Coordinates of C-alpha atoms in Angstrom, one line a residue:
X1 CA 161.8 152.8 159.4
X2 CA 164.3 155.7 159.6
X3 CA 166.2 154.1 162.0
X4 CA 166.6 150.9 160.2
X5 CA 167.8 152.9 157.6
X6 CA 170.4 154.1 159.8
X7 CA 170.9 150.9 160.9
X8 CA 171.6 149.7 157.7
X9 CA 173.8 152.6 156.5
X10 CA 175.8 151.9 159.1
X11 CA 176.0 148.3 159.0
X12 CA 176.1 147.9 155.4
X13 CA 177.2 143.9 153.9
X14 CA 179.5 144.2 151.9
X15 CA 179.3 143.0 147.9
X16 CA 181.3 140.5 147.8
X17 CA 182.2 137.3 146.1
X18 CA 184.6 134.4 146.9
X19 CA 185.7 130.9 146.0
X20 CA 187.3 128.2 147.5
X21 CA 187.5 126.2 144.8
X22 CA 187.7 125.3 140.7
X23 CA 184.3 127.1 139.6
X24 CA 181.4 127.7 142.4
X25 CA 180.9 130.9 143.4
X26 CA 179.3 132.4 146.4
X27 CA 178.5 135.8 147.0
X28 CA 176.3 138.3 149.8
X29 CA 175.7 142.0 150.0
X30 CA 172.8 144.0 151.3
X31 CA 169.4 143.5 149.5
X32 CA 169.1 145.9 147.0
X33 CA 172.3 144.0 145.5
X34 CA 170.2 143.5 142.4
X35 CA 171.2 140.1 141.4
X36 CA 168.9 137.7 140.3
X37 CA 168.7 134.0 139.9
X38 CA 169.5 133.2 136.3
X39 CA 171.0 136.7 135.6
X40 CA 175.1 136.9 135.3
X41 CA 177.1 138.6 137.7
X42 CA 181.0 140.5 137.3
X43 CA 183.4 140.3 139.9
X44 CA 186.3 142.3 139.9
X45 CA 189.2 141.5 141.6
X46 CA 191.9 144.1 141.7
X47 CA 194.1 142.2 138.9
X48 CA 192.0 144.2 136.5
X49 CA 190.6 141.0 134.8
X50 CA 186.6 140.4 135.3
X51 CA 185.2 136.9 136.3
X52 CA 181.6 136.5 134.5
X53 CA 179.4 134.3 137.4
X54 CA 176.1 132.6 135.8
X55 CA 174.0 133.1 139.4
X56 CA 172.2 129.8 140.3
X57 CA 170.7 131.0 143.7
X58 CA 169.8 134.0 145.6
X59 CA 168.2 133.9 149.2
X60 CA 167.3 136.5 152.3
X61 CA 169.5 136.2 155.0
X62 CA 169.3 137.5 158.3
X63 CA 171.5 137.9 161.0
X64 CA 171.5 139.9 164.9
X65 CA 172.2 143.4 164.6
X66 CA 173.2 145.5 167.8
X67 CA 171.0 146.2 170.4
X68 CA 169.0 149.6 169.8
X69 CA 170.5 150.5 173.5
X70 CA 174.2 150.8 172.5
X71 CA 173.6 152.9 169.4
X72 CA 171.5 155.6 171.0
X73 CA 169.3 156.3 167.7
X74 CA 166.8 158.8 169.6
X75 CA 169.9 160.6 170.6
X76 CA 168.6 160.3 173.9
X77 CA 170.9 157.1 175.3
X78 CA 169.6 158.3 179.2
X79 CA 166.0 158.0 178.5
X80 CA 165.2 154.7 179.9
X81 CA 162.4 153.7 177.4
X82 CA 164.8 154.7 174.6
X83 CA 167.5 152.3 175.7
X84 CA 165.5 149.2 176.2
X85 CA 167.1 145.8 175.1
X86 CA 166.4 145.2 171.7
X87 CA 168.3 143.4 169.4
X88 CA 167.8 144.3 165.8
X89 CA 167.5 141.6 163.1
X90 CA 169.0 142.5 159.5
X91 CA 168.6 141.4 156.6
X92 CA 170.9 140.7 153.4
X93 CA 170.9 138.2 150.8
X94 CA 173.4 135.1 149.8
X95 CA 174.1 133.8 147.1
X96 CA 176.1 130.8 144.6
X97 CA 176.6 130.9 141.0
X98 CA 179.5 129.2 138.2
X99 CA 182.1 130.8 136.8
X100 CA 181.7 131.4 133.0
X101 CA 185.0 132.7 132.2
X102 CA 186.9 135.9 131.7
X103 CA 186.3 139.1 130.5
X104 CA 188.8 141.7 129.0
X105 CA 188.1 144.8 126.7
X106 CA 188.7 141.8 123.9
X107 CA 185.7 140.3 125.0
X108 CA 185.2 136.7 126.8
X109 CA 187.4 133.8 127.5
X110 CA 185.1 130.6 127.9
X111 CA 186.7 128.4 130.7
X112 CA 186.4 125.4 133.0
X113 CA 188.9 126.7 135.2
X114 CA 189.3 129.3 137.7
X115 CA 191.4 130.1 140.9
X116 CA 190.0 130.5 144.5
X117 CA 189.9 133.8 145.5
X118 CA 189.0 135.9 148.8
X119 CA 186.5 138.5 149.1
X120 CA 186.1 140.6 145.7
X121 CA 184.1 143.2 144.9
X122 CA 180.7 141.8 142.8
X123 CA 177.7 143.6 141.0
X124 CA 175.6 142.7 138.4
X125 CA 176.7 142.3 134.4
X126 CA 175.3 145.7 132.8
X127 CA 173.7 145.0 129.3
X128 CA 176.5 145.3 127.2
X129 CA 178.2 142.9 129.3
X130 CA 175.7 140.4 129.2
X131 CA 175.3 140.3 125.1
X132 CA 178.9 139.9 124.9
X133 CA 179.1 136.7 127.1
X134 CA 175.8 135.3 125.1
X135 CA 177.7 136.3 122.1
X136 CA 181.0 134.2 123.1
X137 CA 178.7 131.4 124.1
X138 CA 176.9 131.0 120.7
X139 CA 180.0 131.7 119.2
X140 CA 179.9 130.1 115.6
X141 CA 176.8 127.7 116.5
X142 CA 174.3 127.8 114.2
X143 CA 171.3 129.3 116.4
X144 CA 167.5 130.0 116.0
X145 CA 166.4 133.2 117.8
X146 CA 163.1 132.9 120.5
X147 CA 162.5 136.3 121.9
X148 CA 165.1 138.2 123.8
X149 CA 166.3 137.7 127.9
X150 CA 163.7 138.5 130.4
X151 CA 165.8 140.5 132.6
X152 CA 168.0 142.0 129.9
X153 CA 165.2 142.8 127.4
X154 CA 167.9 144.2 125.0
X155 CA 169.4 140.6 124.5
X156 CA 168.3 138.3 122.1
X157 CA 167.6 134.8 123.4
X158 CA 168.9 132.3 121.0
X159 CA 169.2 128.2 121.2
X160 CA 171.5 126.3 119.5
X161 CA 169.9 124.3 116.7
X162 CA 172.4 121.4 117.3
X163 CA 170.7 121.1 121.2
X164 CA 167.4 119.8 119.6
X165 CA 170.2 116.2 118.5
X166 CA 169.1 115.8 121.9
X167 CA 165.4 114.8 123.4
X168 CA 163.5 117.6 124.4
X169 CA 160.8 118.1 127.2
X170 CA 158.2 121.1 126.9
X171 CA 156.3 121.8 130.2
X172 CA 153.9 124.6 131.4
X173 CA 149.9 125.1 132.8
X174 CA 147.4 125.9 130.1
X175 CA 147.7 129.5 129.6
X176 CA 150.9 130.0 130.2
X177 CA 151.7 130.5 126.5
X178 CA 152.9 127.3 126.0
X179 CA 151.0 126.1 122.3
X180 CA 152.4 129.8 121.1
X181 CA 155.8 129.1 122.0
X182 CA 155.5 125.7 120.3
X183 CA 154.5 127.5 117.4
X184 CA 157.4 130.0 117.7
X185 CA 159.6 127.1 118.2
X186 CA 158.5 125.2 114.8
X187 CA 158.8 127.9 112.8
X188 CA 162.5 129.3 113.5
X189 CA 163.2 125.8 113.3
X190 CA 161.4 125.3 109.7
X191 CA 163.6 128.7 108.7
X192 CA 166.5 128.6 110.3
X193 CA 167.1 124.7 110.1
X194 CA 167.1 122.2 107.5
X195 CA 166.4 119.3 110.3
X196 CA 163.2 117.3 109.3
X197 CA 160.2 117.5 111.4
X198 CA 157.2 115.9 112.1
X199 CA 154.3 117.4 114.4
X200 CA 151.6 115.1 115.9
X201 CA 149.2 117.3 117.1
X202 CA 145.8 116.4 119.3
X203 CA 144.5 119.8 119.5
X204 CA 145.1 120.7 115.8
X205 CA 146.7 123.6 117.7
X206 CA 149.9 123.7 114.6
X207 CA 147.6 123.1 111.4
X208 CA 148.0 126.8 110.3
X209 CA 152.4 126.9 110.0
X210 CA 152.2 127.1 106.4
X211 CA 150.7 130.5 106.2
X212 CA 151.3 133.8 107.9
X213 CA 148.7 135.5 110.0
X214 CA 149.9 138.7 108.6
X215 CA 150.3 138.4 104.9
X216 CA 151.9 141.6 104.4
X217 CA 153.9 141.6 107.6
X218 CA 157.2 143.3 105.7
X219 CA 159.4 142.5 109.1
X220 CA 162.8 140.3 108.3
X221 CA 161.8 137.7 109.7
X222 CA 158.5 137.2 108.5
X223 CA 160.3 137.8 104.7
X224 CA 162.0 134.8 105.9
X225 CA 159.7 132.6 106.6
X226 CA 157.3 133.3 103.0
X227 CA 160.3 131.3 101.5
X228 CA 160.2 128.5 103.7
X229 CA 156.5 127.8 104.4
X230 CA 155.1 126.0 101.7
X231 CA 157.6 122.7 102.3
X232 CA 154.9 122.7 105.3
X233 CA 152.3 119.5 104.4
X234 CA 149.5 119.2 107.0
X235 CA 147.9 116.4 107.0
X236 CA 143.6 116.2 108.1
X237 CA 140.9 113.7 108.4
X238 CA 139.3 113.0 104.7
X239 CA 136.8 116.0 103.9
X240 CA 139.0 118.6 105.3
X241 CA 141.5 121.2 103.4
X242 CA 144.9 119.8 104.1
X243 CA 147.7 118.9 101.9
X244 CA 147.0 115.4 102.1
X245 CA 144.7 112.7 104.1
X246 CA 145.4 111.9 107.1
X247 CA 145.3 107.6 106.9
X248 CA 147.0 104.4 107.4
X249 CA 146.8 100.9 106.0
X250 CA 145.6 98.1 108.7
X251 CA 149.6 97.2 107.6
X252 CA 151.5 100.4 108.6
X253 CA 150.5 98.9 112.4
X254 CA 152.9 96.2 113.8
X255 CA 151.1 93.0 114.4
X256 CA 151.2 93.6 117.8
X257 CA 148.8 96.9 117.4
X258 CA 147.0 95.1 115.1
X259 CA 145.9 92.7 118.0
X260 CA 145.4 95.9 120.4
X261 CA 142.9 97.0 117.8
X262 CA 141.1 93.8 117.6
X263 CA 141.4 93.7 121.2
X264 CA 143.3 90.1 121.6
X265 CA 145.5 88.9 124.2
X266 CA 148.0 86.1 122.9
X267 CA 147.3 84.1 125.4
X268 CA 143.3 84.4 127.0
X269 CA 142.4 85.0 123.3
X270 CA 144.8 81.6 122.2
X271 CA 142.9 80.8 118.4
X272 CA 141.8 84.1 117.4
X273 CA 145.3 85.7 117.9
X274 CA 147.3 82.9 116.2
X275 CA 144.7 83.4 113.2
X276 CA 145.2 86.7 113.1
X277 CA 149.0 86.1 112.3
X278 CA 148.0 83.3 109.6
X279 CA 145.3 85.9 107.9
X280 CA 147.7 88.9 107.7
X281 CA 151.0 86.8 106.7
X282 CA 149.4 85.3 103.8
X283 CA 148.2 89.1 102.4
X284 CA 151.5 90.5 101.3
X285 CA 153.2 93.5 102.4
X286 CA 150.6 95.9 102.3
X287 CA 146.6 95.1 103.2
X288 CA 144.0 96.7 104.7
X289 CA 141.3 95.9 107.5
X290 CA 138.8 95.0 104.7
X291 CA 141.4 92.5 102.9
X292 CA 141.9 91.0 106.9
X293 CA 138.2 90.9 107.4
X294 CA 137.4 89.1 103.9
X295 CA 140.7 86.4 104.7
X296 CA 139.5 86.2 108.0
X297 CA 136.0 85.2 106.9
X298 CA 136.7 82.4 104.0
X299 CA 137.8 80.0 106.5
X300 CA 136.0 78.8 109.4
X301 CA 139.1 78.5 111.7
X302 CA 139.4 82.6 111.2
X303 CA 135.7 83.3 111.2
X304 CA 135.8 84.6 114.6
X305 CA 138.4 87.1 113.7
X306 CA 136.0 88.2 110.7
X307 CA 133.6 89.0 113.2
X308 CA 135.6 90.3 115.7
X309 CA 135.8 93.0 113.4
X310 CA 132.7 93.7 112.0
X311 CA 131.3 94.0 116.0
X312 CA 133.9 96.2 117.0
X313 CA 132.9 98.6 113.6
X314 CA 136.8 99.2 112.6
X315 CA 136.4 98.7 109.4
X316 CA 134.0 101.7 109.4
X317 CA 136.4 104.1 110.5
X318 CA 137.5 107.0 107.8
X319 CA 141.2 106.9 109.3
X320 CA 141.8 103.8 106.9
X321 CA 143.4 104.3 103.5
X322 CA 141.5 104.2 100.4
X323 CA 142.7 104.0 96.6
X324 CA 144.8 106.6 95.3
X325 CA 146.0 108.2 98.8
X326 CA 149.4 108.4 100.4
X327 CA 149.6 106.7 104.2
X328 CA 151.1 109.0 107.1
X329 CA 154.2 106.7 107.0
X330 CA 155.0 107.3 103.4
X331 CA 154.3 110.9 103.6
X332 CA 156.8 112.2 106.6
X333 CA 159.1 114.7 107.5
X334 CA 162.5 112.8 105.3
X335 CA 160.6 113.3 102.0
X336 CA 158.4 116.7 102.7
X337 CA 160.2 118.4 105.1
X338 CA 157.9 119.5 107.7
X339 CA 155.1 117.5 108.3
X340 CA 151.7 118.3 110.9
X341 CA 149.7 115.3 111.4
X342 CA 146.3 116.7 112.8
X343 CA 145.0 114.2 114.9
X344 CA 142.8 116.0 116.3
X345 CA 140.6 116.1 112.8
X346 CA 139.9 112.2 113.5
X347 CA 136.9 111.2 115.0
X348 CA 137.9 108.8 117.9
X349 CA 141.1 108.4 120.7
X350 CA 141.7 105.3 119.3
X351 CA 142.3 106.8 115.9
X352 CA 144.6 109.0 116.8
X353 CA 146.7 106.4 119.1
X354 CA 146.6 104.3 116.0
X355 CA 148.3 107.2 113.6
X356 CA 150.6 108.0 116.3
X357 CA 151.5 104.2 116.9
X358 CA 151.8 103.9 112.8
X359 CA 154.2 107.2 112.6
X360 CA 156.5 106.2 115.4
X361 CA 156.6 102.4 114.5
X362 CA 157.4 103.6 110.8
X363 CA 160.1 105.9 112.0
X364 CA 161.8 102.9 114.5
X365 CA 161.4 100.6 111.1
X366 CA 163.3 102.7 109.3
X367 CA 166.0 103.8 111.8
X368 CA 168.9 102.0 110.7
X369 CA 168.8 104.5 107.6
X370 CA 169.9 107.1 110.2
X371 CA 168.1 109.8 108.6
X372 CA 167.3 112.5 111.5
X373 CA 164.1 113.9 112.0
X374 CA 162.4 115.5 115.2
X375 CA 159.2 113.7 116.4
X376 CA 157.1 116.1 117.9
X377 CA 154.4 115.6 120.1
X378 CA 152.2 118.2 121.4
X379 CA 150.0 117.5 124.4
X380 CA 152.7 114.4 124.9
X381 CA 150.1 112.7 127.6
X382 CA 147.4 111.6 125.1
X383 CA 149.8 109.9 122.9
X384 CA 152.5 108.6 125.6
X385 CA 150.9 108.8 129.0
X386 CA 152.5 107.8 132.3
X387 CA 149.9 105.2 133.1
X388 CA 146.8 103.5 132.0
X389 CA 144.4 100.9 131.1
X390 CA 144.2 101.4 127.3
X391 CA 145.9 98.7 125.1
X392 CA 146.7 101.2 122.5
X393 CA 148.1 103.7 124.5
X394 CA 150.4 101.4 126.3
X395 CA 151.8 100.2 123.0
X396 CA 152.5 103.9 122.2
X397 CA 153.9 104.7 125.4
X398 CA 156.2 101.3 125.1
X399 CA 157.1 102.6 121.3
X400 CA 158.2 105.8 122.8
X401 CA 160.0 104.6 125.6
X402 CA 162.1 103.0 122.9
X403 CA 162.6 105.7 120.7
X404 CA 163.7 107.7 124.2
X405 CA 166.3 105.3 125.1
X406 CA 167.6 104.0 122.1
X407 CA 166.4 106.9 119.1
X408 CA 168.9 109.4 119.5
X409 CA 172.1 107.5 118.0
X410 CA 169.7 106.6 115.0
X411 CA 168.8 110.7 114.3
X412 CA 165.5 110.0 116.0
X413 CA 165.1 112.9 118.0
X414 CA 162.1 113.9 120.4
X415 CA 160.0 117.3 121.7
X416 CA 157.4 116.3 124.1
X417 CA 155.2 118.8 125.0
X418 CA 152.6 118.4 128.2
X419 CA 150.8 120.5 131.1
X420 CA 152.7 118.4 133.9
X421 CA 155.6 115.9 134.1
X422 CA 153.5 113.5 135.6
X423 CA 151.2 112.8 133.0
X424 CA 153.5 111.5 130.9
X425 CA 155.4 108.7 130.9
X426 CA 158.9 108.9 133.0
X427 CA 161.4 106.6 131.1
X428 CA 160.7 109.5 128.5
X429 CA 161.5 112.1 130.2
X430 CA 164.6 110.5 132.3
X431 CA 165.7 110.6 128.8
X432 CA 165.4 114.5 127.8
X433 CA 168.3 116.4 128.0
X434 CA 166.5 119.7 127.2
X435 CA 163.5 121.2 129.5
X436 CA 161.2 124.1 128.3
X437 CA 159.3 125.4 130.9
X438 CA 156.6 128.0 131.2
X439 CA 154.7 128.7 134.3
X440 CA 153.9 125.8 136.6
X441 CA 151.3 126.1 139.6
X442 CA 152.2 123.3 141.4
X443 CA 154.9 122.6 144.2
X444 CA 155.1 118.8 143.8
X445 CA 155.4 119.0 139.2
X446 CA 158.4 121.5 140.4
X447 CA 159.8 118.7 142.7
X448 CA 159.1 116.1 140.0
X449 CA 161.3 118.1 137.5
X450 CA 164.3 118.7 140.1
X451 CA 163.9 115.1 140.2
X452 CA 163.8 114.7 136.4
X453 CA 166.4 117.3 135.4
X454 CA 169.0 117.8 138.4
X455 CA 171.7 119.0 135.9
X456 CA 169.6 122.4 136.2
X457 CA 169.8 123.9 139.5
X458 CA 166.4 124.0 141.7
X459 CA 166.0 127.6 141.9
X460 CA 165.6 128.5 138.7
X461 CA 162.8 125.8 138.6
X462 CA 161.0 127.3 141.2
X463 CA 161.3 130.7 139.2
X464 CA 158.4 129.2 136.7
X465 CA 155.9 129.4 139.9
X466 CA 156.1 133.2 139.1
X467 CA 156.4 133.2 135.3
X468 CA 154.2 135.6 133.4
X469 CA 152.4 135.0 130.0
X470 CA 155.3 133.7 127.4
X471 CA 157.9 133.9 129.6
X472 CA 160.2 130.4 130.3
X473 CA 163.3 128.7 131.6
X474 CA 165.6 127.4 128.6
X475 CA 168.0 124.7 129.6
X476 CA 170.4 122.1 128.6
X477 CA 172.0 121.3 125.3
X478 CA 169.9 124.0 123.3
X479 CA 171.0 126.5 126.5
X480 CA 174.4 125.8 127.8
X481 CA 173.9 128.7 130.4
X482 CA 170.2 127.8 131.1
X483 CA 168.1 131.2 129.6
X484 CA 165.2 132.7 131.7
X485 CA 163.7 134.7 128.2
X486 CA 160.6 136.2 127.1
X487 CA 159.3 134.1 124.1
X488 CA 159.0 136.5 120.8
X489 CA 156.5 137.2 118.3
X490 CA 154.9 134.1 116.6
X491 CA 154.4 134.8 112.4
X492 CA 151.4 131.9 111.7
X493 CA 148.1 131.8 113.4
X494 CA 147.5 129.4 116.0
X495 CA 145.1 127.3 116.3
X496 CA 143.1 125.1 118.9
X497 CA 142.4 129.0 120.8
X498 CA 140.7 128.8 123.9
X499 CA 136.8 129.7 123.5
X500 CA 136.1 133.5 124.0
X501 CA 135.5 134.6 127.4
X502 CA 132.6 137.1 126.3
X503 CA 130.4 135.7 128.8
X504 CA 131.7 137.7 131.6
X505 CA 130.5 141.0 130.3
X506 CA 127.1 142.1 132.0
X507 CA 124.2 141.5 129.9
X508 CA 123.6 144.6 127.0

């Protein structure tokens, strides 16, 4: 080991950058260079002024050193078992990054242009540095603060609120922190925002935004938040403490859905469909399943429909509206703010596809009013999954495929949060610019996302594979320089926690 040492004292690569062209950068030096991939570099070219280089890639290197013969380490060159032909490999690191722009005592000039240059001098941004080139990145953006730069942990990490006018995907493995960071998420966008959302949620993991896990908390922040958190309405199944129910009418559900429900194909089920249409387009603008069910059964041509019904039990379920309550699609996100529609309070899948499939049809109704709102979906696969056999759930996944594609010019704007980019379906996530991601396990979800989102570069993907707890890659519009950050403190409780773990202590 000493004599590598040696070796390497003597042999030393250089830290240097060059460019042979308008922005990339590449870069080498020995190993303890300490750049990192995501992490900003300064090189300083003797002109005084300092080129700031975003670092996309960092790799080991290794090249032949000299043979151990010819430098005579043992100081005994004569010694014939000293001087036997080795060649010694060494190692360094290489490297690429962008140019950001240029910094002066004034602070940072933002720029898509450069000038090639030979071999400078290069070494990693010191903290001061790197806050200042955040700061003329954000520049007069509105932003909502998350936590604060992994590898610069006296940085905030802040996204611009404007980014989320774009669809968003979440990604990360269960217990990499994802449902807190959700959480985080929501709430700096509830209070530092005045965009409209609404939350469906399958693991009730969001019900608890509109209160504080510490009442008393006296930080800033969570003073902030007490004066936003009561325009947050959750809505639960019927029985449960909630701001409102949690229902539909048979009528919120395109006629299409409707059929799904009643499990009717237009063409195998020919007479029942078409009566279906008759029944519900003599009814008026809003019905329910028991107003379908009694049309349906006064006429013998329908009759079938009538007991269609009755044998499948859907006009037992308690997702259905009853007198005096307010359906999900009147009470959204444009007239209460912040909505969280809990669908994990109702009793069956099929419910909750329905509620889903009667919020996002509403919303796509109603788009021409271009009124934006972010449609949230937590644990994205239940609601729009990549494939399956379900009726219900391919309608959803069709809805949101349309809302993807077509949405965003109308103010519709989508988060889609899910454990792997495979589960859900892909002409929604061709169609995010923005990728959260937390810690993945798996190789071939990694190779799915380069795939998916090539505008971020592959190796700072691959970091997620070594993520710790809370800790994810920001990137696109709400990043311009994609942010590897450590997620901060989340004010409400969260819910849909894991079950305790007490089992693994040895019996008293």
């Amino acid at each position: 080991i000493g004599r590598r040492h040696e070796l390497y004292d003597r042999l030393t690569v250089a830290p240097v950058a060059w460019s042979a062209n308008v922005r990339a950068v590449e870069f080498a030096g020995p190993v303890a260079l300490g750049l990192g991939i995501g992490g900003l570099a300064i090189v300083e070219p003797d002109d005084g002024m300092l080129i700031v280089v975003h670092v996309s890639d960092v790799r080991i290197a290794e090249r032949d050193g000299p043979r151990i013969e010819e430098l005579g380490l043992d100081g005994d060159s004569h010694d014939a078992s000293s001087s036997a032909s080795i060649t010694i490999c060494l190692r360094y690191v290489r490297g690429d990054g962008v140019v950001l722009g240029l910094l002066d005592p004034h602070g940072l000039e933002l720029t898509t242009e450069s000038y090639p240059f030979g071999e400078e001098l290069i070494r990693p941004a010191t903290t001061d540095e790197v806050g200042t080139v955040i700061d003329a990145i954000d520049g007069d953006q509105p932003t909502i603060g998350v936590g604060w730069l992994r590898d610069y942990p006296g940085v905030k990490a802040r996204l611009h609120s404007r980014g989320f006018s774009r669809h968003t995907f979440m990604c990360g493995q269960s217990g990499s922190g994802k449902t807190y960071t959700t959480g985080v998420l929501f709430e700096r966008l509830l209070a530092h925002s005045s965009l409209p959302v609404m939350v469906l949620d399958p693991n009730s993991d969001h019900v608890h935004l509109g209160s504080l896990a510490d009442p008393d908390d006296p930080a800033p922040e969570a003073a902030f938040y007490r004066r936003v958190m009561d325009s947050v309405s959750v809505s639960r199944a019927r029985g449960l403490d909630s701001t409102f129910t949690l229902c539909v009418d048979f009528s919120d559900l395109e006629p299409e859905v409707q059929a799904a429900l009643l499990r009717l194909d237009p063409i195998a089920d020919l007479d029942d469909y078409n009566a279906l249409l008759q029944v519900t387009s003599g009814l008026g603008e809003t019905y329910s399943i028991t107003d379908v069910a009694h049309a349906s059964g006064a006429a013998e041509t329908s009759a079938g429909l009538a007991r269609r019904i009755e044998n499948l039990r859907l006009d037992r379920w308690g997702l259905w509206k009853r007198p005096g309550e307010t359906s999900a699609t009147e009470a959204d996100a444009i007239s209460r703010r912040f909505v969280v529609a809990d669908l994990g309070s109702l009793t069956t899948p099929d419910e909750r596809t329905a509620v889903a499939l009667a919020v996002l049809g509403n919303r796509w109704r109603a788009r021409r009013n271009r009124q934006p709102v972010l449609l949230a979906i937590d644990e994205a696969h239940n609601v729009l999954p990549a494939s399956t056999d379900n009726p219900l759930l391919r309608a959803a996944s069709e809805t949101g495929v349309l809302i993807a594609g077509e949405g965003r010019k109308f103010g519709l704007h989508l988060f889609i949060a899910s454990q792997r980019p495979g589960k859900v379906h892909p002409n929604v996530i061709s169609q995010c610019d923005n990728l959260i991601l937390m810690r993945m396990n798996g190789a071939g979800d990694i190779a799915n996302l380069e795939t998916q989102f090539s505008h971020v570069p592959a190796s700072l993907l691959r970091q997620s594979l070594g993520f710790g707890l809370g800790q994810a890659l920001f990137a696109g519009r709400i990043a311009p320089v994609p942010l590897l950050a450590q997620v901060g403190q989340r004010l409400t409780p969260e819910g849909g926690s894991d079950v305790p773990t007490t089992w693994s202590a040895p019996p008293a």
